């Protein structure tokens, strides 16, 4: 069902590199942040919250693989695939590849940034934890494994975010059949929702970080993103199927 070479494509690695550069810039600008005995959760606050990554977060999973369908459609390459595959299978594979590629892209980018924090920082304890994390949804698990459980959970939040926004871009490409409109539209929609939902749990940047947003427990943003992805999955499979029936 899944093609590993398709998922780990050049655009995905480019997306990972760009995301790491944007977040890692905070480490380069302030190396003392890592090497001054700060606890790991305090360290990751800077690349997650103060870098330019948050402003462009949705475009990285969109670049990873989400434009592949519209490129195959506009070049009629999909016709060769449908010779050995059903329309439904082709649609489902496209959505799965977009989801996994976008999710892994975010997972890898966050993983590299968190790895540096773990190498240079000290474990998070009750004595050294920042006041910021005492008031977040992570407070129940902040000290598990010296803060590493929070890092692991944030990795999976990033994976879900990549799944969601990769599929947002795919849906726009299915609707418009224009990769440029789909890619730019993803960024515009992300920015619009960021501003329009500034006080809502559904704000995309809140769902990515979960540090703020008023969530009742740490698993709530996971469930919300899974629900959004499920809706997008159904819409994209249906939309691709409709496109293929019209040719």
PDB file of C-alpha atoms in Angstrom:
ATOM      1  CA  UNK A   1       0.000   0.000   0.000  1.00  0.00           C
ATOM      2  CA  UNK A   2       2.813   2.437   0.868  1.00  0.00           C
ATOM      3  CA  UNK A   3       5.809   3.229  -1.316  1.00  0.00           C
ATOM      4  CA  UNK A   4       8.788   4.192   0.865  1.00  0.00           C
ATOM      5  CA  UNK A   5      10.623   5.933  -1.985  1.00  0.00           C
ATOM      6  CA  UNK A   6       7.513   7.988  -2.692  1.00  0.00           C
ATOM      7  CA  UNK A   7       7.195   9.072   0.947  1.00  0.00           C
ATOM      8  CA  UNK A   8      10.888   9.905   1.449  1.00  0.00           C
ATOM      9  CA  UNK A   9      11.158  12.111  -1.614  1.00  0.00           C
ATOM     10  CA  UNK A  10      13.437  15.088  -2.313  1.00  0.00           C
ATOM     11  CA  UNK A  11      10.753  17.614  -1.415  1.00  0.00           C
ATOM     12  CA  UNK A  12      10.234  15.980   1.953  1.00  0.00           C
ATOM     13  CA  UNK A  13      13.930  16.249   2.785  1.00  0.00           C
ATOM     14  CA  UNK A  14      13.931  19.849   1.564  1.00  0.00           C
ATOM     15  CA  UNK A  15      10.980  20.576   3.860  1.00  0.00           C
ATOM     16  CA  UNK A  16      12.801  18.986   6.802  1.00  0.00           C
ATOM     17  CA  UNK A  17      15.944  21.005   6.087  1.00  0.00           C
ATOM     18  CA  UNK A  18      14.072  24.318   5.803  1.00  0.00           C
ATOM     19  CA  UNK A  19      12.076  23.682   8.980  1.00  0.00           C
ATOM     20  CA  UNK A  20      15.208  22.735  10.923  1.00  0.00           C
ATOM     21  CA  UNK A  21      17.008  25.848   9.659  1.00  0.00           C
ATOM     22  CA  UNK A  22      14.166  28.113  10.748  1.00  0.00           C
ATOM     23  CA  UNK A  23      13.868  26.553  14.200  1.00  0.00           C
ATOM     24  CA  UNK A  24      17.593  25.909  14.646  1.00  0.00           C
ATOM     25  CA  UNK A  25      18.367  29.567  13.954  1.00  0.00           C
ATOM     26  CA  UNK A  26      17.399  30.304  17.563  1.00  0.00           C
ATOM     27  CA  UNK A  27      20.154  27.929  18.732  1.00  0.00           C
ATOM     28  CA  UNK A  28      22.738  29.530  16.435  1.00  0.00           C
ATOM     29  CA  UNK A  29      21.745  33.021  17.532  1.00  0.00           C
ATOM     30  CA  UNK A  30      21.970  32.118  21.198  1.00  0.00           C
ATOM     31  CA  UNK A  31      24.262  29.087  21.728  1.00  0.00           C
ATOM     32  CA  UNK A  32      24.361  29.778  25.468  1.00  0.00           C
ATOM     33  CA  UNK A  33      20.732  28.641  25.534  1.00  0.00           C
ATOM     34  CA  UNK A  34      21.886  25.060  25.028  1.00  0.00           C
ATOM     35  CA  UNK A  35      25.171  25.005  26.903  1.00  0.00           C
ATOM     36  CA  UNK A  36      24.283  26.877  30.097  1.00  0.00           C
ATOM     37  CA  UNK A  37      22.570  24.095  32.034  1.00  0.00           C
ATOM     38  CA  UNK A  38      19.015  24.968  31.031  1.00  0.00           C
ATOM     39  CA  UNK A  39      16.351  22.265  31.302  1.00  0.00           C
ATOM     40  CA  UNK A  40      15.179  20.685  28.049  1.00  0.00           C
ATOM     41  CA  UNK A  41      11.610  22.007  28.030  1.00  0.00           C
ATOM     42  CA  UNK A  42      12.831  25.557  28.546  1.00  0.00           C
ATOM     43  CA  UNK A  43      15.254  25.149  25.628  1.00  0.00           C
ATOM     44  CA  UNK A  44      12.662  23.916  23.115  1.00  0.00           C
ATOM     45  CA  UNK A  45      10.346  26.823  23.941  1.00  0.00           C
ATOM     46  CA  UNK A  46      12.593  29.110  21.893  1.00  0.00           C
ATOM     47  CA  UNK A  47      12.640  27.303  18.512  1.00  0.00           C
ATOM     48  CA  UNK A  48       8.955  26.405  18.901  1.00  0.00           C
ATOM     49  CA  UNK A  49       7.669  29.832  19.969  1.00  0.00           C
ATOM     50  CA  UNK A  50      10.154  32.533  18.971  1.00  0.00           C
ATOM     51  CA  UNK A  51      11.411  31.372  15.567  1.00  0.00           C
ATOM     52  CA  UNK A  52       9.720  32.093  12.234  1.00  0.00           C
ATOM     53  CA  UNK A  53       8.766  28.430  11.937  1.00  0.00           C
ATOM     54  CA  UNK A  54       5.329  28.939  13.479  1.00  0.00           C
ATOM     55  CA  UNK A  55       4.403  31.502  10.834  1.00  0.00           C
ATOM     56  CA  UNK A  56       5.075  29.037   7.998  1.00  0.00           C
ATOM     57  CA  UNK A  57       4.451  25.692   9.708  1.00  0.00           C
ATOM     58  CA  UNK A  58       1.666  24.575   7.340  1.00  0.00           C
ATOM     59  CA  UNK A  59       3.672  24.982   4.135  1.00  0.00           C
ATOM     60  CA  UNK A  60       6.310  22.394   5.038  1.00  0.00           C
ATOM     61  CA  UNK A  61       4.019  19.332   5.021  1.00  0.00           C
ATOM     62  CA  UNK A  62       2.263  20.846   1.990  1.00  0.00           C
ATOM     63  CA  UNK A  63       5.561  20.904   0.093  1.00  0.00           C
ATOM     64  CA  UNK A  64       6.473  17.389   1.170  1.00  0.00           C
ATOM     65  CA  UNK A  65       4.121  15.372  -1.093  1.00  0.00           C
ATOM     66  CA  UNK A  66       0.706  17.042  -1.237  1.00  0.00           C
ATOM     67  CA  UNK A  67       1.182  18.461  -4.755  1.00  0.00           C
ATOM     68  CA  UNK A  68       1.962  15.079  -6.286  1.00  0.00           C
ATOM     69  CA  UNK A  69      -1.633  14.260  -7.266  1.00  0.00           C
ATOM     70  CA  UNK A  70      -2.242  17.464  -9.217  1.00  0.00           C
ATOM     71  CA  UNK A  71       1.070  17.030 -11.033  1.00  0.00           C
ATOM     72  CA  UNK A  72       0.137  13.473 -12.045  1.00  0.00           C
ATOM     73  CA  UNK A  73      -3.337  14.617 -13.027  1.00  0.00           C
ATOM     74  CA  UNK A  74      -2.235  17.552 -15.173  1.00  0.00           C
ATOM     75  CA  UNK A  75       0.366  15.440 -17.007  1.00  0.00           C
ATOM     76  CA  UNK A  76      -2.079  12.517 -17.382  1.00  0.00           C
ATOM     77  CA  UNK A  77       0.493  10.235 -15.739  1.00  0.00           C
ATOM     78  CA  UNK A  78      -2.286   8.875 -13.515  1.00  0.00           C
ATOM     79  CA  UNK A  79      -3.700   7.047 -16.558  1.00  0.00           C
ATOM     80  CA  UNK A  80      -0.719   4.695 -16.570  1.00  0.00           C
ATOM     81  CA  UNK A  81      -1.215   3.999 -12.866  1.00  0.00           C
ATOM     82  CA  UNK A  82      -4.922   3.252 -13.309  1.00  0.00           C
ATOM     83  CA  UNK A  83      -4.045   0.513 -15.795  1.00  0.00           C
ATOM     84  CA  UNK A  84      -2.877  -1.592 -12.840  1.00  0.00           C
ATOM     85  CA  UNK A  85      -4.877   0.007 -10.017  1.00  0.00           C
ATOM     86  CA  UNK A  86      -8.497   0.863  -9.268  1.00  0.00           C
ATOM     87  CA  UNK A  87      -9.580   4.484  -8.872  1.00  0.00           C
ATOM     88  CA  UNK A  88     -10.434   3.948  -5.225  1.00  0.00           C
ATOM     89  CA  UNK A  89      -7.079   2.333  -4.449  1.00  0.00           C
ATOM     90  CA  UNK A  90      -5.251   5.137  -6.250  1.00  0.00           C
ATOM     91  CA  UNK A  91      -7.177   7.770  -4.258  1.00  0.00           C
ATOM     92  CA  UNK A  92      -6.572   6.056  -0.918  1.00  0.00           C
ATOM     93  CA  UNK A  93      -2.861   5.592  -1.666  1.00  0.00           C
ATOM     94  CA  UNK A  94      -2.508   9.264  -2.529  1.00  0.00           C
ATOM     95  CA  UNK A  95      -4.088  10.351   0.752  1.00  0.00           C
ATOM     96  CA  UNK A  96      -2.014   7.878   2.773  1.00  0.00           C
ATOM     97  CA  UNK A  97       1.229   8.950   1.086  1.00  0.00           C
ATOM     98  CA  UNK A  98       0.414  12.625   1.675  1.00  0.00           C
ATOM     99  CA  UNK A  99      -0.455  11.921   5.311  1.00  0.00           C
ATOM    100  CA  UNK A 100       2.632   9.847   6.106  1.00  0.00           C
ATOM    101  CA  UNK A 101       5.062  12.049   4.193  1.00  0.00           C
ATOM    102  CA  UNK A 102       3.732  15.237   5.779  1.00  0.00           C
ATOM    103  CA  UNK A 103       3.648  13.660   9.218  1.00  0.00           C
ATOM    104  CA  UNK A 104       7.158  12.222   9.006  1.00  0.00           C
ATOM    105  CA  UNK A 105       8.494  15.522   7.734  1.00  0.00           C
ATOM    106  CA  UNK A 106       7.303  17.288  10.893  1.00  0.00           C
ATOM    107  CA  UNK A 107       8.361  14.378  13.099  1.00  0.00           C
ATOM    108  CA  UNK A 108      11.915  14.419  11.749  1.00  0.00           C
ATOM    109  CA  UNK A 109      12.265  18.207  11.926  1.00  0.00           C
ATOM    110  CA  UNK A 110      11.034  18.335  15.517  1.00  0.00           C
ATOM    111  CA  UNK A 111      13.095  15.275  16.372  1.00  0.00           C
ATOM    112  CA  UNK A 112      16.354  16.920  15.305  1.00  0.00           C
ATOM    113  CA  UNK A 113      15.585  20.109  17.226  1.00  0.00           C
ATOM    114  CA  UNK A 114      14.591  18.152  20.335  1.00  0.00           C
ATOM    115  CA  UNK A 115      17.687  15.946  20.056  1.00  0.00           C
ATOM    116  CA  UNK A 116      19.933  19.000  20.284  1.00  0.00           C
ATOM    117  CA  UNK A 117      17.980  20.188  23.345  1.00  0.00           C
ATOM    118  CA  UNK A 118      18.392  16.819  25.057  1.00  0.00           C
ATOM    119  CA  UNK A 119      22.116  16.716  24.285  1.00  0.00           C
ATOM    120  CA  UNK A 120      22.792  20.211  25.586  1.00  0.00           C
ATOM    121  CA  UNK A 121      20.176  20.562  28.313  1.00  0.00           C
ATOM    122  CA  UNK A 122      19.545  18.941  31.649  1.00  0.00           C
ATOM    123  CA  UNK A 123      16.494  16.864  32.637  1.00  0.00           C
ATOM    124  CA  UNK A 124      13.419  18.789  33.714  1.00  0.00           C
ATOM    125  CA  UNK A 125      12.712  18.465  37.445  1.00  0.00           C
ATOM    126  CA  UNK A 126      10.423  20.126  39.969  1.00  0.00           C
ATOM    127  CA  UNK A 127      13.333  22.286  41.052  1.00  0.00           C
ATOM    128  CA  UNK A 128      14.349  23.693  37.648  1.00  0.00           C
ATOM    129  CA  UNK A 129      11.147  23.655  35.565  1.00  0.00           C
ATOM    130  CA  UNK A 130      10.145  27.011  34.108  1.00  0.00           C
ATOM    131  CA  UNK A 131       6.996  28.685  35.388  1.00  0.00           C
ATOM    132  CA  UNK A 132       5.578  28.544  31.883  1.00  0.00           C
ATOM    133  CA  UNK A 133       5.326  24.757  31.908  1.00  0.00           C
ATOM    134  CA  UNK A 134       3.799  24.666  35.379  1.00  0.00           C
ATOM    135  CA  UNK A 135       0.709  26.333  33.920  1.00  0.00           C
ATOM    136  CA  UNK A 136       0.384  24.305  30.721  1.00  0.00           C
ATOM    137  CA  UNK A 137      -1.616  21.223  29.816  1.00  0.00           C
ATOM    138  CA  UNK A 138       1.606  19.222  30.149  1.00  0.00           C
ATOM    139  CA  UNK A 139       1.854  19.766  33.913  1.00  0.00           C
ATOM    140  CA  UNK A 140       0.773  16.183  34.709  1.00  0.00           C
ATOM    141  CA  UNK A 141       3.580  14.643  32.648  1.00  0.00           C
ATOM    142  CA  UNK A 142       6.208  17.391  32.745  1.00  0.00           C
ATOM    143  CA  UNK A 143       8.641  15.494  34.974  1.00  0.00           C
ATOM    144  CA  UNK A 144       8.267  12.024  33.436  1.00  0.00           C
ATOM    145  CA  UNK A 145      11.673  10.911  32.086  1.00  0.00           C
ATOM    146  CA  UNK A 146      13.061  14.368  32.851  1.00  0.00           C
ATOM    147  CA  UNK A 147      10.741  16.064  30.367  1.00  0.00           C
ATOM    148  CA  UNK A 148      11.331  13.556  27.565  1.00  0.00           C
ATOM    149  CA  UNK A 149       7.736  12.298  27.619  1.00  0.00           C
ATOM    150  CA  UNK A 150       6.565  15.820  26.764  1.00  0.00           C
ATOM    151  CA  UNK A 151       9.062  15.889  23.884  1.00  0.00           C
ATOM    152  CA  UNK A 152       7.751  12.539  22.632  1.00  0.00           C
ATOM    153  CA  UNK A 153       4.145  13.739  22.812  1.00  0.00           C
ATOM    154  CA  UNK A 154       5.079  16.925  20.954  1.00  0.00           C
ATOM    155  CA  UNK A 155       6.680  14.801  18.250  1.00  0.00           C
ATOM    156  CA  UNK A 156       3.385  13.014  17.700  1.00  0.00           C
ATOM    157  CA  UNK A 157       1.477  16.304  17.766  1.00  0.00           C
ATOM    158  CA  UNK A 158       3.805  17.489  15.024  1.00  0.00           C
ATOM    159  CA  UNK A 159       3.182  14.273  13.084  1.00  0.00           C
ATOM    160  CA  UNK A 160      -0.582  14.823  13.260  1.00  0.00           C
ATOM    161  CA  UNK A 161      -0.178  18.469  12.258  1.00  0.00           C
ATOM    162  CA  UNK A 162       1.781  17.368   9.194  1.00  0.00           C
ATOM    163  CA  UNK A 163      -0.908  14.852   8.298  1.00  0.00           C
ATOM    164  CA  UNK A 164      -3.633  17.486   8.575  1.00  0.00           C
ATOM    165  CA  UNK A 165      -1.967  20.269   6.599  1.00  0.00           C
ATOM    166  CA  UNK A 166      -0.619  17.960   3.938  1.00  0.00           C
ATOM    167  CA  UNK A 167      -4.208  16.897   3.338  1.00  0.00           C
ATOM    168  CA  UNK A 168      -5.441  20.493   3.382  1.00  0.00           C
ATOM    169  CA  UNK A 169      -3.065  21.228   0.512  1.00  0.00           C
ATOM    170  CA  UNK A 170      -4.138  18.025  -1.255  1.00  0.00           C
ATOM    171  CA  UNK A 171      -7.801  19.034  -0.956  1.00  0.00           C
ATOM    172  CA  UNK A 172      -7.075  22.467  -2.415  1.00  0.00           C
ATOM    173  CA  UNK A 173      -5.170  20.870  -5.276  1.00  0.00           C
ATOM    174  CA  UNK A 174      -8.064  18.496  -5.965  1.00  0.00           C
ATOM    175  CA  UNK A 175     -10.475  21.437  -6.024  1.00  0.00           C
ATOM    176  CA  UNK A 176      -8.369  23.797  -8.140  1.00  0.00           C
ATOM    177  CA  UNK A 177      -6.093  21.466 -10.147  1.00  0.00           C
ATOM    178  CA  UNK A 178      -3.393  24.115  -9.771  1.00  0.00           C
ATOM    179  CA  UNK A 179      -0.362  23.376  -7.634  1.00  0.00           C
ATOM    180  CA  UNK A 180       0.545  27.026  -7.131  1.00  0.00           C
ATOM    181  CA  UNK A 181      -2.947  27.986  -5.989  1.00  0.00           C
ATOM    182  CA  UNK A 182      -3.039  24.940  -3.705  1.00  0.00           C
ATOM    183  CA  UNK A 183       0.343  25.673  -2.113  1.00  0.00           C
ATOM    184  CA  UNK A 184      -0.215  29.401  -1.623  1.00  0.00           C
ATOM    185  CA  UNK A 185      -3.815  28.784  -0.588  1.00  0.00           C
ATOM    186  CA  UNK A 186      -2.617  26.463   2.177  1.00  0.00           C
ATOM    187  CA  UNK A 187      -0.446  29.233   3.593  1.00  0.00           C
ATOM    188  CA  UNK A 188      -3.231  31.812   3.326  1.00  0.00           C
ATOM    189  CA  UNK A 189      -5.768  29.505   4.985  1.00  0.00           C
ATOM    190  CA  UNK A 190      -3.323  28.715   7.784  1.00  0.00           C
ATOM    191  CA  UNK A 191      -2.673  32.404   8.423  1.00  0.00           C
ATOM    192  CA  UNK A 192      -6.390  33.190   8.293  1.00  0.00           C
ATOM    193  CA  UNK A 193      -7.269  30.459  10.799  1.00  0.00           C
ATOM    194  CA  UNK A 194      -4.385  31.513  13.052  1.00  0.00           C
ATOM    195  CA  UNK A 195      -5.854  35.026  13.285  1.00  0.00           C
ATOM    196  CA  UNK A 196      -9.559  34.177  13.122  1.00  0.00           C
ATOM    197  CA  UNK A 197      -9.328  31.474  15.813  1.00  0.00           C
ATOM    198  CA  UNK A 198      -6.986  33.350  18.126  1.00  0.00           C
ATOM    199  CA  UNK A 199      -9.071  32.509  21.198  1.00  0.00           C
ATOM    200  CA  UNK A 200     -10.154  29.029  20.132  1.00  0.00           C
ATOM    201  CA  UNK A 201      -8.870  25.524  20.821  1.00  0.00           C
ATOM    202  CA  UNK A 202      -9.066  24.933  17.064  1.00  0.00           C
ATOM    203  CA  UNK A 203      -6.346  27.479  16.326  1.00  0.00           C
ATOM    204  CA  UNK A 204      -3.771  25.537  14.229  1.00  0.00           C
ATOM    205  CA  UNK A 205      -0.734  26.827  16.104  1.00  0.00           C
ATOM    206  CA  UNK A 206      -2.344  25.840  19.425  1.00  0.00           C
ATOM    207  CA  UNK A 207      -3.010  22.358  18.054  1.00  0.00           C
ATOM    208  CA  UNK A 208       0.626  22.092  17.009  1.00  0.00           C
ATOM    209  CA  UNK A 209       2.140  23.115  20.350  1.00  0.00           C
ATOM    210  CA  UNK A 210      -0.678  22.579  22.892  1.00  0.00           C
ATOM    211  CA  UNK A 211       1.218  24.789  25.369  1.00  0.00           C
ATOM    212  CA  UNK A 212      -1.656  27.259  25.267  1.00  0.00           C
ATOM    213  CA  UNK A 213      -5.219  27.034  24.036  1.00  0.00           C
ATOM    214  CA  UNK A 214      -7.153  26.084  27.156  1.00  0.00           C
ATOM    215  CA  UNK A 215      -7.147  22.317  26.599  1.00  0.00           C
ATOM    216  CA  UNK A 216      -8.568  20.275  29.453  1.00  0.00           C
ATOM    217  CA  UNK A 217      -5.948  17.532  29.193  1.00  0.00           C
ATOM    218  CA  UNK A 218      -2.920  16.813  27.025  1.00  0.00           C
ATOM    219  CA  UNK A 219      -4.646  14.231  24.830  1.00  0.00           C
ATOM    220  CA  UNK A 220      -7.381  16.661  23.697  1.00  0.00           C
ATOM    221  CA  UNK A 221      -5.383  18.268  20.832  1.00  0.00           C
ATOM    222  CA  UNK A 222      -4.431  14.775  19.638  1.00  0.00           C
ATOM    223  CA  UNK A 223      -8.095  13.793  19.340  1.00  0.00           C
ATOM    224  CA  UNK A 224      -9.006  17.073  17.651  1.00  0.00           C
ATOM    225  CA  UNK A 225      -6.309  16.728  15.000  1.00  0.00           C
ATOM    226  CA  UNK A 226      -7.231  13.093  14.373  1.00  0.00           C
ATOM    227  CA  UNK A 227     -10.835  14.153  13.848  1.00  0.00           C
ATOM    228  CA  UNK A 228      -9.818  16.883  11.384  1.00  0.00           C
ATOM    229  CA  UNK A 229      -7.604  14.432   9.513  1.00  0.00           C
ATOM    230  CA  UNK A 230     -10.409  11.858   9.295  1.00  0.00           C
ATOM    231  CA  UNK A 231     -12.723  14.445   7.696  1.00  0.00           C
ATOM    232  CA  UNK A 232     -10.001  15.473   5.232  1.00  0.00           C
ATOM    233  CA  UNK A 233      -9.263  11.817   4.441  1.00  0.00           C
ATOM    234  CA  UNK A 234     -12.874  11.191   3.435  1.00  0.00           C
ATOM    235  CA  UNK A 235     -13.095  14.457   1.447  1.00  0.00           C
ATOM    236  CA  UNK A 236      -9.877  13.782  -0.448  1.00  0.00           C
ATOM    237  CA  UNK A 237     -10.686  10.169  -1.308  1.00  0.00           C
ATOM    238  CA  UNK A 238     -14.112  11.278  -2.547  1.00  0.00           C
ATOM    239  CA  UNK A 239     -12.696  14.289  -4.391  1.00  0.00           C
ATOM    240  CA  UNK A 240      -9.960  12.344  -6.173  1.00  0.00           C
ATOM    241  CA  UNK A 241     -12.474   9.687  -7.103  1.00  0.00           C
ATOM    242  CA  UNK A 242     -14.751  12.336  -8.620  1.00  0.00           C
ATOM    243  CA  UNK A 243     -11.877  13.832 -10.600  1.00  0.00           C
ATOM    244  CA  UNK A 244     -10.931  10.448 -12.012  1.00  0.00           C
ATOM    245  CA  UNK A 245     -14.510   9.671 -13.041  1.00  0.00           C
ATOM    246  CA  UNK A 246     -14.587  12.849 -15.133  1.00  0.00           C
ATOM    247  CA  UNK A 247     -11.697  11.815 -17.395  1.00  0.00           C
TER     248      UNK A 247
END
